[in-house]
Amino acid sequence: MRIRSMGERDLPAVMAIERASFAAPWSEAQFRDEIARDDRVWLAAEDETGAVVGFGGIWVASDGAHLMDLAVSPNRRGCGTGRALLWALAEAAAQRGAERVTLEVAQSNRDALGLYLSSGFDVAGVRRGYYAETGDDALVLWSRPIRSHLAAIAAARERREMVLAIETSCDETAAAVMRGGCELLSSVVASQVDFHARFGGVVPEIASRKHTEAIVGVVDEALEQAGVGFEDLHAVAVTQGPGLVGTLVVGLAYAKGLAFARNLPLVGVNHLEGHLYAARLHDPALEPPFVALVVSGGHTMLVHVPEWGRHRVLGRTLDDAAGEAFDKVAKLLGLGYPGGPAISRLAAEGDPDAIPFPRAMLRSGDLDVSLSGLKTAVLQYVQRERAAGRELHLPNIAASFQAAVVDVQVAKTVRAATKHGVRSVVMAGGVAANAALREALRAALAEHDVRLVVPPMALCTDNAAMIAAVAHDEIVRGRFLGLSVDADPTMHLRGADESRHVRI
Ligand code: KG4
Ligand code: ZN
């Protein structure tokens, strides 16, 4: 795809795209008039064959620019053409002195709205009934300062952008500084686990308060360790979701404040995508397509990743997450919180075949799992043994429980990998720290010539380095947040259908 200036000879193709895109298209005469004006910039995007697949125009008046029109051929949508045109127009406007871009978009035009809201625009107001032909309302959108965004995009394309990333989705306050998406200059993680241990799990209200107390110090520490100041940053990245809403907002509020005060672009990152990118930080040669097993305290899912930034969820837990199962079983065995490390330590001394706990859905034929029945089976076993007056053999219970989890996860992951014909599998999230799961999965995948990529411990558990790694790719794509954005506690991994996740 190439972007160049648009001329009269493009009008037939432009008219076809215009008509296919809007209920009340502009006339050819209007386009003729527009492209002749010297306070306008009109650009066309052409494909490899030279055919026009999109176009857009912007009006530059003093330090402001107004987007007049932007449209992409229906069969070329969803490939980044619209966003590329938008930033090319913004760049041309910036060269002529514009600081910001405004535009109107029909409220019902979800694709266009999704494009603008994920390019750093905020909704400034509504014009009721603005589109006379359809009666549709127009949303008036304002961009954030375009120069700093263009500078971040240019730096990221040359892999020299400096990003501060912040992560507060659960009980770790984390900040990291990264250059070029792979050079980690600092990564600070302040865990609150001691504060929650006495309650046997994360208490959201306590977590929010602890993040509020810790965030300034954690960010300062990350900057100091990296030897950089706020003035050296190209962008600030933050986990937007999924996670606890009350903890996400702490990181997001800090990031928004910094972005506003320093005119920095704001990049929103999906926490789960962060876990996937942890594998790339560990192994820069990792390239999609691959299958990822995400196993954390809040999620258990198998995801097909055909390319970075695209995901298809193949299967997930129908009830408890794997980490949650470890934590609940540890609690009922009196092992404290978090349960995963305690169970895996005990399991190392036990016999995994001692107790035949159920392997739910092992042969269900799909890629979903269910873990709550296993937890109940452990509970019933413990109650039976106690009622019979027998002493519990904790290492055997831990080892047998862990073996049941491992068997199901391994079987489903191998099935997903072979079904989708991938050569690499990524395991990510806190439970990926489990040695028995790592070894069993590595061995089972090796039989099918599939390699397992597991990040080291510090990158498996929650951290901000993985958030910074995602941010690099988002900046290259020109994807940013406006400052009116909210935390998204149930945020989905981005798939083919982006518009589903648009919020205004
Ligand atoms: O990814 P993570 O740090 O936080 C979430 O985003 O949830 O995962 C935390 C989970 C906890 O449930 C913890 O018990 C589990 O990971 N975990 C383990 C191990 N280490 C941590 N589970 C099994 N074996 C381990 N060695
Ligand atoms: Zn996590």
mmCIF file of C-alpha atoms and ligand atoms in Angstrom, residues 169 271 275 296 429-430 460 462 466, ligand 2:
data_model
loop_
_atom_site.group_PDB
_atom_site.id
_atom_site.type_symbol
_atom_site.label_atom_id
_atom_site.label_comp_id
_atom_site.label_asym_id
_atom_site.label_seq_id
_atom_site.Cartn_x
_atom_site.Cartn_y
_atom_site.Cartn_z
ATOM 1 C CA SER A 169 -4.565 -4.867 36.913
ATOM 2 C CA HIS A 271 -3.123 -7.372 29.989
ATOM 3 C CA HIS A 275 1.378 -12.034 28.821
ATOM 4 C CA SER A 296 -3.189 -17.121 35.362
ATOM 5 C CA GLY A 429 0.617 -16.186 33.014
ATOM 6 C CA GLY A 430 1.407 -16.937 36.643
ATOM 7 C CA CYS A 460 5.434 -14.957 33.711
ATOM 8 C CA ASP A 462 2.501 -9.656 36.306
ATOM 9 C CA MET A 466 5.359 -7.010 28.874
HETATM 10 ZN ZN ZN B 2 -1.557 -11.597 34.771
#
